Each structure stands twice: as C-alpha cells, then as structure tokens.
mmCIF file of C-alpha atoms and ligand atoms in Angstrom:
data_model
loop_
_atom_site.group_PDB
_atom_site.id
_atom_site.type_symbol
_atom_site.label_atom_id
_atom_site.label_comp_id
_atom_site.label_asym_id
_atom_site.label_seq_id
_atom_site.Cartn_x
_atom_site.Cartn_y
_atom_site.Cartn_z
ATOM 1 C CA MET A 1 54.448 -9.114 -17.717
ATOM 2 C CA THR A 2 56.913 -9.074 -20.766
ATOM 3 C CA HIS A 3 54.454 -7.953 -23.462
ATOM 4 C CA GLY A 4 53.932 -10.026 -26.521
ATOM 5 C CA LEU A 5 51.786 -12.626 -28.091
ATOM 6 C CA ASN A 6 50.025 -14.789 -25.504
ATOM 7 C CA ILE A 7 50.861 -18.378 -26.613
ATOM 8 C CA LEU A 8 49.308 -20.366 -23.561
ATOM 9 C CA SER A 9 46.578 -19.236 -20.902
ATOM 10 C CA ILE A 10 45.834 -21.350 -17.998
ATOM 11 C CA ASN A 11 42.488 -20.059 -16.627
ATOM 12 C CA GLY A 12 41.126 -20.822 -13.275
ATOM 13 C CA ILE A 13 42.665 -24.156 -12.986
ATOM 14 C CA SER A 14 41.625 -25.804 -9.631
ATOM 15 C CA ILE A 15 42.273 -29.306 -8.505
ATOM 16 C CA SER A 16 41.858 -31.217 -5.199
ATOM 17 C CA PHE A 17 43.400 -34.603 -4.476
ATOM 18 C CA GLY A 18 41.219 -35.778 -1.195
ATOM 19 C CA GLY A 19 40.904 -32.787 1.052
ATOM 20 C CA LEU A 20 44.422 -31.191 -0.479
ATOM 21 C CA LYS A 21 43.706 -28.140 -2.771
ATOM 22 C CA ALA A 22 46.887 -28.887 -4.801
ATOM 23 C CA LEU A 23 45.999 -25.802 -7.288
ATOM 24 C CA SER A 24 43.408 -23.148 -6.307
ATOM 25 C CA ASP A 25 42.003 -20.799 -9.313
ATOM 26 C CA VAL A 26 45.538 -20.814 -10.968
ATOM 27 C CA ASN A 27 45.806 -18.108 -13.891
ATOM 28 C CA VAL A 28 48.880 -17.903 -15.672
ATOM 29 C CA HIS A 29 49.739 -16.314 -19.331
ATOM 30 C CA VAL A 30 52.823 -17.375 -21.036
ATOM 31 C CA MET A 31 53.883 -15.192 -23.840
ATOM 32 C CA LYS A 32 55.294 -16.520 -27.085
ATOM 33 C CA ASN A 33 58.813 -16.797 -27.458
ATOM 34 C CA THR A 34 60.119 -16.450 -23.787
ATOM 35 C CA VAL A 35 61.140 -18.479 -20.924
ATOM 36 C CA HIS A 36 58.346 -18.367 -18.127
ATOM 37 C CA GLY A 37 59.683 -19.748 -14.701
ATOM 38 C CA ILE A 38 57.477 -21.743 -12.380
ATOM 39 C CA ILE A 39 58.757 -21.495 -8.851
ATOM 40 C CA GLY A 40 57.507 -22.560 -5.118
ATOM 41 C CA PRO A 41 58.569 -24.796 -2.450
ATOM 42 C CA ASN A 42 58.004 -28.650 -2.512
ATOM 43 C CA GLY A 43 54.345 -29.372 -2.736
ATOM 44 C CA ALA A 44 53.299 -26.039 -3.940
ATOM 45 C CA GLY A 45 51.523 -27.642 -7.045
ATOM 46 C CA LYS A 46 54.282 -26.923 -9.814
ATOM 47 C CA SER A 47 54.307 -30.420 -11.399
ATOM 48 C CA THR A 48 50.585 -30.760 -11.012
ATOM 49 C CA LEU A 49 50.181 -27.785 -13.001
ATOM 50 C CA PHE A 50 52.476 -29.499 -15.898
ATOM 51 C CA ASN A 51 50.386 -32.439 -15.500
ATOM 52 C CA VAL A 52 47.284 -30.633 -15.933
ATOM 53 C CA ILE A 53 48.662 -28.827 -19.087
ATOM 54 C CA THR A 54 49.669 -32.126 -20.666
ATOM 55 C CA GLY A 55 46.524 -33.798 -20.029
ATOM 56 C CA LEU A 56 48.017 -36.396 -17.331
ATOM 57 C CA THR A 57 45.558 -34.837 -14.640
ATOM 58 C CA LYS A 58 42.077 -33.727 -15.348
ATOM 59 C CA PRO A 59 41.318 -30.414 -13.345
ATOM 60 C CA ASP A 60 38.208 -30.050 -11.533
ATOM 61 C CA SER A 61 37.801 -26.807 -13.163
ATOM 62 C CA GLY A 62 39.407 -24.187 -15.569
ATOM 63 C CA ASP A 63 40.493 -24.236 -18.926
ATOM 64 C CA ILE A 64 43.953 -24.106 -20.859
ATOM 65 C CA PHE A 65 44.082 -22.185 -24.156
ATOM 66 C CA LEU A 66 46.780 -22.774 -26.897
ATOM 67 C CA GLU A 67 46.935 -19.915 -29.144
ATOM 68 C CA GLY A 68 43.675 -19.099 -28.265
ATOM 69 C CA THR A 69 41.888 -22.308 -28.739
ATOM 70 C CA LYS A 70 40.630 -24.056 -25.663
ATOM 71 C CA LEU A 71 42.553 -27.550 -25.260
ATOM 72 C CA PRO A 72 39.932 -30.237 -25.078
ATOM 73 C CA HIS A 73 40.565 -32.747 -22.400
ATOM 74 C CA ILE A 74 43.177 -34.896 -24.033
ATOM 75 C CA LYS A 75 45.316 -37.642 -23.425
ATOM 76 C CA PRO A 76 49.206 -37.072 -22.984
ATOM 77 C CA HIS A 77 50.136 -38.588 -26.484
ATOM 78 C CA GLN A 78 47.476 -36.239 -28.156
ATOM 79 C CA LEU A 79 49.577 -33.369 -26.808
ATOM 80 C CA VAL A 80 52.380 -33.693 -29.205
ATOM 81 C CA PRO A 81 50.860 -33.061 -32.423
ATOM 82 C CA LEU A 82 49.555 -29.887 -30.894
ATOM 83 C CA GLY A 83 52.646 -28.478 -30.202
ATOM 84 C CA ILE A 84 53.644 -29.107 -26.482
ATOM 85 C CA SER A 85 56.246 -31.491 -25.115
ATOM 86 C CA ARG A 86 57.593 -31.884 -21.706
ATOM 87 C CA THR A 87 60.193 -33.530 -19.646
ATOM 88 C CA PHE A 88 59.595 -35.011 -15.950
ATOM 89 C CA GLN A 89 60.698 -34.317 -12.417
ATOM 90 C CA ASN A 90 61.783 -37.814 -12.295
ATOM 91 C CA ILE A 91 63.677 -38.901 -15.676
ATOM 92 C CA ARG A 92 61.421 -41.134 -17.552
ATOM 93 C CA LEU A 93 63.585 -42.785 -20.039
ATOM 94 C CA PHE A 94 64.071 -46.285 -21.404
ATOM 95 C CA LYS A 95 67.246 -47.198 -19.443
ATOM 96 C CA GLU A 96 68.340 -50.108 -21.354
ATOM 97 C CA MET A 97 67.687 -48.424 -24.915
ATOM 98 C CA THR A 98 70.099 -46.243 -26.836
ATOM 99 C CA VAL A 99 69.945 -42.538 -26.548
ATOM 100 C CA LEU A 100 69.080 -42.174 -30.066
ATOM 101 C CA ASP A 101 66.193 -44.438 -29.605
ATOM 102 C CA ASN A 102 64.941 -42.896 -26.455
ATOM 103 C CA VAL A 103 64.899 -39.683 -28.729
ATOM 104 C CA LEU A 104 63.272 -41.221 -31.762
ATOM 105 C CA ILE A 105 60.316 -42.304 -29.254
ATOM 106 C CA GLY A 106 59.507 -38.674 -28.647
ATOM 107 C CA GLN A 107 58.306 -37.972 -32.211
ATOM 108 C CA HIS A 108 56.868 -41.263 -33.335
ATOM 109 C CA VAL A 109 53.513 -39.228 -33.466
ATOM 110 C CA HIS A 110 54.543 -37.378 -36.231
ATOM 111 C CA THR A 111 54.835 -40.359 -38.628
ATOM 112 C CA PRO A 112 51.813 -42.108 -39.936
ATOM 113 C CA THR A 113 51.110 -45.754 -38.263
ATOM 114 C CA PRO A 114 53.579 -48.112 -40.228
ATOM 115 C CA ILE A 115 50.953 -50.276 -41.813
ATOM 116 C CA ILE A 116 49.045 -47.425 -43.105
ATOM 117 C CA SER A 117 52.025 -45.945 -44.678
ATOM 118 C CA ILE A 118 53.345 -49.340 -46.039
ATOM 119 C CA LEU A 119 49.955 -49.783 -47.745
ATOM 120 C CA LEU A 120 50.008 -46.455 -49.132
ATOM 121 C CA ASN A 121 53.350 -45.784 -50.143
ATOM 122 C CA GLY A 122 56.587 -47.917 -48.717
ATOM 123 C CA ARG A 123 59.155 -45.343 -49.592
ATOM 124 C CA LYS A 124 57.118 -42.578 -47.771
ATOM 125 C CA SER A 125 57.378 -44.498 -44.552
ATOM 126 C CA ASN A 126 61.376 -44.801 -45.344
ATOM 127 C CA GLU A 127 61.227 -41.190 -45.617
ATOM 128 C CA TYR A 128 59.447 -40.431 -42.478
ATOM 129 C CA GLU A 129 61.986 -42.717 -40.643
ATOM 130 C CA LYS A 130 64.857 -40.634 -42.147
ATOM 131 C CA ILE A 131 63.352 -37.383 -41.015
ATOM 132 C CA SER A 132 62.751 -38.659 -37.563
ATOM 133 C CA ARG A 133 66.389 -39.880 -37.340
ATOM 134 C CA GLU A 134 67.674 -36.505 -38.658
ATOM 135 C CA LYS A 135 65.509 -34.484 -36.301
ATOM 136 C CA ALA A 136 66.665 -36.707 -33.494
ATOM 137 C CA ILE A 137 70.012 -36.495 -34.103
ATOM 138 C CA GLU A 138 69.839 -32.684 -34.681
ATOM 139 C CA ALA A 139 68.085 -32.374 -31.143
ATOM 140 C CA LEU A 140 71.190 -34.567 -29.883
ATOM 141 C CA GLU A 141 73.563 -31.929 -31.496
ATOM 142 C CA PHE A 142 72.071 -29.127 -30.000
ATOM 143 C CA MET A 143 71.980 -30.624 -26.463
ATOM 144 C CA GLY A 144 76.063 -31.387 -27.443
ATOM 145 C CA ILE A 145 75.464 -35.163 -26.777
ATOM 146 C CA GLU A 146 75.389 -36.657 -30.419
ATOM 147 C CA ASP A 147 78.605 -38.486 -29.701
ATOM 148 C CA LYS A 148 76.762 -40.231 -27.170
ATOM 149 C CA MET A 149 73.806 -41.347 -29.670
ATOM 150 C CA ASN A 150 74.474 -45.287 -29.608
ATOM 151 C CA ASP A 151 75.140 -45.443 -25.686
ATOM 152 C CA ILE A 152 72.880 -47.129 -23.798
ATOM 153 C CA VAL A 153 71.038 -44.734 -21.445
ATOM 154 C CA LYS A 154 72.051 -45.994 -18.214
ATOM 155 C CA ASN A 155 75.517 -45.640 -18.878
ATOM 156 C CA LEU A 156 75.195 -41.875 -19.009
ATOM 157 C CA ALA A 157 75.940 -39.388 -16.222
ATOM 158 C CA TYR A 158 72.683 -38.095 -14.512
ATOM 159 C CA GLY A 159 73.076 -34.687 -16.105
ATOM 160 C CA GLN A 160 73.505 -36.191 -19.483
ATOM 161 C CA GLN A 161 70.502 -38.317 -18.848
ATOM 162 C CA ARG A 162 68.170 -35.116 -18.371
ATOM 163 C CA LEU A 163 69.626 -33.627 -21.649
ATOM 164 C CA VAL A 164 68.449 -36.951 -23.467
ATOM 165 C CA GLU A 165 64.953 -36.200 -22.156
ATOM 166 C CA PHE A 166 65.243 -32.657 -23.318
ATOM 167 C CA ALA A 167 66.349 -33.833 -26.662
ATOM 168 C CA ARG A 168 63.407 -36.009 -26.540
ATOM 169 C CA ALA A 169 61.265 -33.213 -26.276
ATOM 170 C CA LEU A 170 62.802 -31.050 -28.816
ATOM 171 C CA ALA A 171 62.783 -33.674 -31.636
ATOM 172 C CA ALA A 172 59.006 -33.759 -31.256
ATOM 173 C CA GLN A 173 59.178 -30.414 -32.891
ATOM 174 C CA PRO A 174 56.965 -28.508 -30.499
ATOM 175 C CA LYS A 175 56.048 -25.056 -29.870
ATOM 176 C CA ILE A 176 56.080 -25.177 -26.136
ATOM 177 C CA ILE A 177 58.587 -27.034 -24.129
ATOM 178 C CA LEU A 178 57.804 -27.821 -20.382
ATOM 179 C CA LEU A 179 60.802 -28.463 -18.244
ATOM 180 C CA ASP A 180 60.192 -30.046 -14.965
ATOM 181 C CA GLU A 181 63.287 -29.357 -12.629
ATOM 182 C CA PRO A 182 65.980 -29.868 -15.602
ATOM 183 C CA ALA A 183 68.660 -28.769 -13.513
ATOM 184 C CA ALA A 184 68.215 -31.144 -10.634
ATOM 185 C CA GLY A 185 71.149 -33.167 -10.139
ATOM 186 C CA MET A 186 73.318 -31.210 -12.336
ATOM 187 C CA ASN A 187 76.660 -29.757 -11.183
ATOM 188 C CA PRO A 188 77.451 -26.140 -11.963
ATOM 189 C CA THR A 189 79.034 -26.675 -15.243
ATOM 190 C CA GLU A 190 75.973 -28.483 -16.554
ATOM 191 C CA LYS A 191 73.777 -25.814 -15.367
ATOM 192 C CA VAL A 192 75.580 -23.302 -17.087
ATOM 193 C CA ASN A 193 75.429 -25.408 -20.122
ATOM 194 C CA LEU A 194 71.668 -25.993 -19.615
ATOM 195 C CA LEU A 195 71.254 -22.155 -19.367
ATOM 196 C CA SER A 196 72.758 -21.536 -22.645
ATOM 197 C CA ILE A 197 70.681 -24.129 -24.504
ATOM 198 C CA ILE A 198 67.394 -22.822 -22.962
ATOM 199 C CA GLY A 199 68.560 -19.265 -24.011
ATOM 200 C CA LYS A 200 69.590 -20.534 -27.608
ATOM 201 C CA LEU A 201 65.940 -22.151 -27.797
ATOM 202 C CA ARG A 202 64.210 -18.950 -27.058
ATOM 203 C CA ASP A 203 66.592 -17.215 -29.569
ATOM 204 C CA LYS A 204 65.352 -19.770 -31.994
ATOM 205 C CA GLY A 205 61.524 -18.804 -31.103
ATOM 206 C CA TYR A 206 60.596 -21.710 -28.887
ATOM 207 C CA THR A 207 58.644 -20.918 -25.813
ATOM 208 C CA LEU A 208 59.827 -22.814 -22.611
ATOM 209 C CA ILE A 209 58.183 -23.067 -19.191
ATOM 210 C CA LEU A 210 60.668 -23.883 -16.494
ATOM 211 C CA ILE A 211 60.044 -25.407 -13.195
ATOM 212 C CA GLU A 212 63.250 -24.783 -11.212
ATOM 213 C CA HIS A 213 64.372 -24.326 -7.767
ATOM 214 C CA ASP A 214 67.857 -22.531 -8.187
ATOM 215 C CA MET A 215 66.917 -18.932 -7.690
ATOM 216 C CA LYS A 216 69.845 -17.671 -9.538
ATOM 217 C CA LEU A 217 69.156 -19.689 -12.700
ATOM 218 C CA VAL A 218 65.537 -18.661 -12.772
ATOM 219 C CA MET A 219 66.302 -14.812 -12.035
ATOM 220 C CA ASN A 220 68.739 -15.165 -14.661
ATOM 221 C CA ILE A 221 67.033 -16.910 -17.794
ATOM 222 C CA CYS A 222 63.323 -16.131 -17.152
ATOM 223 C CA ASP A 223 61.338 -13.550 -18.769
ATOM 224 C CA ASN A 224 58.521 -13.804 -16.496
ATOM 225 C CA ILE A 225 57.845 -15.925 -13.304
ATOM 226 C CA SER A 226 54.790 -17.154 -11.472
ATOM 227 C CA VAL A 227 55.070 -18.353 -7.756
ATOM 228 C CA LEU A 228 53.223 -20.806 -6.618
ATOM 229 C CA ASP A 229 52.610 -21.673 -2.772
ATOM 230 C CA HIS A 230 50.196 -24.134 -1.436
ATOM 231 C CA GLY A 231 48.323 -24.294 -4.727
ATOM 232 C CA LYS A 232 47.788 -20.518 -5.149
ATOM 233 C CA ILE A 233 49.958 -18.029 -7.395
ATOM 234 C CA ILE A 234 51.210 -15.319 -4.887
ATOM 235 C CA ALA A 235 53.172 -13.484 -6.960
ATOM 236 C CA GLN A 236 53.835 -13.272 -10.975
ATOM 237 C CA GLY A 237 55.558 -10.748 -13.402
ATOM 238 C CA GLN A 238 59.067 -10.142 -14.400
ATOM 239 C CA PRO A 239 61.871 -11.338 -12.381
ATOM 240 C CA GLU A 240 62.811 -8.168 -10.759
ATOM 241 C CA VAL A 241 59.273 -7.187 -10.006
ATOM 242 C CA VAL A 242 58.722 -10.604 -8.174
ATOM 243 C CA ARG A 243 61.997 -10.257 -6.300
ATOM 244 C CA LYS A 244 60.496 -6.837 -4.737
ATOM 245 C CA ASN A 245 56.723 -8.708 -4.260
ATOM 246 C CA PRO A 246 56.204 -8.589 -0.454
ATOM 247 C CA ASP A 247 54.364 -12.047 -0.662
ATOM 248 C CA PHE A 248 57.352 -13.365 -2.441
ATOM 249 C CA ILE A 249 59.761 -12.147 0.117
ATOM 250 C CA SER A 250 57.608 -13.148 3.009
ATOM 251 C CA ALA A 251 57.360 -16.697 1.716
ATOM 252 C CA TYR A 252 61.151 -17.039 1.260
ATOM 253 C CA LEU A 253 62.340 -14.720 3.918
ATOM 254 C CA GLY A 254 65.540 -16.036 5.596
ATOM 255 C CA LYS A 255 65.382 -18.871 3.077
ATOM 256 C CA GLY A 256 68.358 -17.692 1.193
ATOM 257 C CA GLU A 257 68.409 -17.224 -2.559
ATOM 258 C CA ASN A 258 67.794 -21.100 -2.854
ATOM 259 C CA LEU A 259 64.234 -22.554 -2.533
ATOM 260 C CA ASN A 260 65.956 -26.049 -1.819
ATOM 261 C CA ALA A 261 66.881 -24.321 1.662
ATOM 262 C CA ARG A 262 63.023 -24.442 2.567
ATOM 263 C CA ASN A 263 62.566 -27.617 0.857
ATOM 264 C CA LYS A 264 65.066 -29.768 2.367
ATOM 265 C CA ARG A 265 63.447 -28.981 5.969
ATOM 266 C CA ASN A 266 59.919 -30.081 4.501
HETATM 267 N N1 ADP B 301 48.153 -37.902 -8.113
HETATM 268 C C1 ADP B 301 48.163 -37.357 -6.771
HETATM 269 N N2 ADP B 301 47.329 -37.766 -5.818
HETATM 270 C C2 ADP B 301 47.402 -37.297 -4.487
HETATM 271 N N3 ADP B 301 48.198 -36.115 -4.322
HETATM 272 C C3 ADP B 301 48.962 -35.708 -5.227
HETATM 273 C C4 ADP B 301 48.930 -36.225 -6.476
HETATM 274 N N4 ADP B 301 49.721 -35.405 -7.183
HETATM 275 C C5 ADP B 301 50.305 -34.330 -6.420
HETATM 276 N N5 ADP B 301 49.597 -34.696 -5.269
HETATM 277 C C6 ADP B 301 49.867 -33.639 -4.083
HETATM 278 O O1 ADP B 301 49.590 -32.775 -4.660
HETATM 279 C C7 ADP B 301 50.679 -31.518 -3.967
HETATM 280 C C8 ADP B 301 51.526 -30.527 -5.168
HETATM 281 O O2 ADP B 301 52.378 -31.972 -5.741
HETATM 282 P P1 ADP B 301 53.218 -31.151 -6.694
HETATM 283 O O3 ADP B 301 52.359 -30.668 -7.842
HETATM 284 O O4 ADP B 301 54.210 -32.490 -7.079
HETATM 285 O O5 ADP B 301 54.119 -30.233 -6.236
HETATM 286 P P2 ADP B 301 55.549 -29.645 -6.730
HETATM 287 O O6 ADP B 301 55.928 -30.035 -7.944
HETATM 288 O O7 ADP B 301 55.511 -28.081 -6.669
HETATM 289 O O8 ADP B 301 56.512 -30.108 -5.699
HETATM 290 C C9 ADP B 301 51.447 -32.282 -2.925
HETATM 291 O O9 ADP B 301 50.935 -32.230 -1.842
HETATM 292 C C10 ADP B 301 51.412 -33.559 -3.607
HETATM 293 O O10 ADP B 301 51.501 -34.527 -2.714
HETATM 294 MG MG1 MG B 302 57.634 -31.067 -8.721
#
C-alpha cells in the first residue's frame, strides 16, 4: 500500500442477502489524499461495499472508521456532514430539473433548516443560499460543464449527466468521494477528461474511492487497488503489485485487460 495517513478503514465487513454472502470479512484501508480503486467482476460486491460505507446497507458484522473514529450506524443523509459523498452506478438525478438545482440538492445538509435560520436571522439564510450557489457553480466549473447549469438534466448527454452527479458529490464539500463506475457509458474522450478531473481532485487533497471496470483507467490513476471476487478481497496493493498477484491473474486470466470481457458473459 502507498503509505500515508489512513482516512477510512473498513474492518471485517460481512453481509449476506438470503443465502448469498455478498461480502465476507472485507478489510480495506484507504489512505488520505489517494485514489483507491475497487475492482472485480459483476456481482463481486463492489456496490454493496459502497452501500455499507454510506449507510444504505447495514452490515451483519464489521465496522467502518473515518479518521480513526468508528462510524455509528447512520442514515445516508447523515453521511455528508461527516465528509463522505458518493455517486451511483445507475445515475440518480432529478431528470426534469436543471443541472444547477441537482447540484444544489447535494449540499442542502450544510445549510440550517430554513425556518430556523429565518427565525434567527433572515440575512444569514440568504448568505447560506449564496454560498451554496457559489459552491455548486464552482463544482460545475471543475467538471467543465458550467455552461450547462441552466439546462434540464434529461437533455444532457449521458457522460455529462455522470459529471453532474460528480459535481453534486463535490459541491457537498466532502473529504472522501465514492465514485461507482463513473466512466460507464463514457466515450474515450470523456474518459480522459474524467481521469484528469480525478487526478486534479487528488492534487487538491481529496481522497477518492473508485469502482471501475476499465483496467487501463484503473491502473493509470489508482494509488492502491482492492480486488473483490465473490465478496472476498483476493488481492490488494499498488497497481504494479496487484498486476503480479497470482490470485488476480488467475481471476482474470484470458479475460484481457478489461474486466467487462468477463462481465459480458455473466
Ligand atoms: N439489496 C440486495 N438484496 C439482495 N441481493 C443483493 C442486494 N444488493 C446486492 N445483492 C447481490 O449481492 C451481490 C453483489 O452485488 P453488487 O454489490 O451490486 O456487485 P457489484 O457492484 O460488484 O457488481 C450480487 O449477487 C447481487 O445480486
Ligand atoms: Mg456495482
């Protein structure tokens, strides 16, 4: 593993759905200010791991530590103030709303409830709105889609919709951003752009956890990688180490450089 400060520790997470063990004693340590890849074939448990981290799914056992503090069993909306935000494998946007409104939704948790703020100080509430708007536009600028901010989401290309979701996660001012297959459905040019955005965020001090099938992309951008197969971690470490891991090789032997080759047969 790349050494540094541990920001997120996933300790002994297990969860079954009926008879299916979706995650078995999963241990992952994410270092601050790195890009950490989670790879593995379809059904390996990658999205389930994100759901456990973000409180959508309660594990049967195990704990998550954020900067050394055990996360209580929280609801997803309680997570953003703690510094974790995410995107979804299947884009979750309000398709009939504007790009800007979708991004603004991601940070409402930072503003006090309107009624309280109005009672306390009307001007302060306006101030919060102004800051939220600034943060949202800043995030859209970072993604390079600020010119689309007044467009209705459904009119955007698929790759751009992914960036809107990414912008929403970023505008929430997290420490850690979880990206569930952000490159899915993107063309090669959009993927290159995505890579550069992720790299720039790491340069700015963010920590990113990336679920991704495109092995070239993963090997290029990730500082560390955890490989899941049938709910178990089968290999872990820096890309060049994982690449040589016999379990990794045997899991993907003959599957080419792209895990999609295996996924498509499932
Ligand atoms: N809420 C759920 N109820 C039942 N089974 C689930 C649920 N979520 C995921 N699974 C199952 O758990 C396994 C892991 O799924 P998932 O985490 O989505 O895999 P991945 O993201 O790696 O493709 C799959 O077999 C999937 O069908
Ligand atoms: Mg998934």
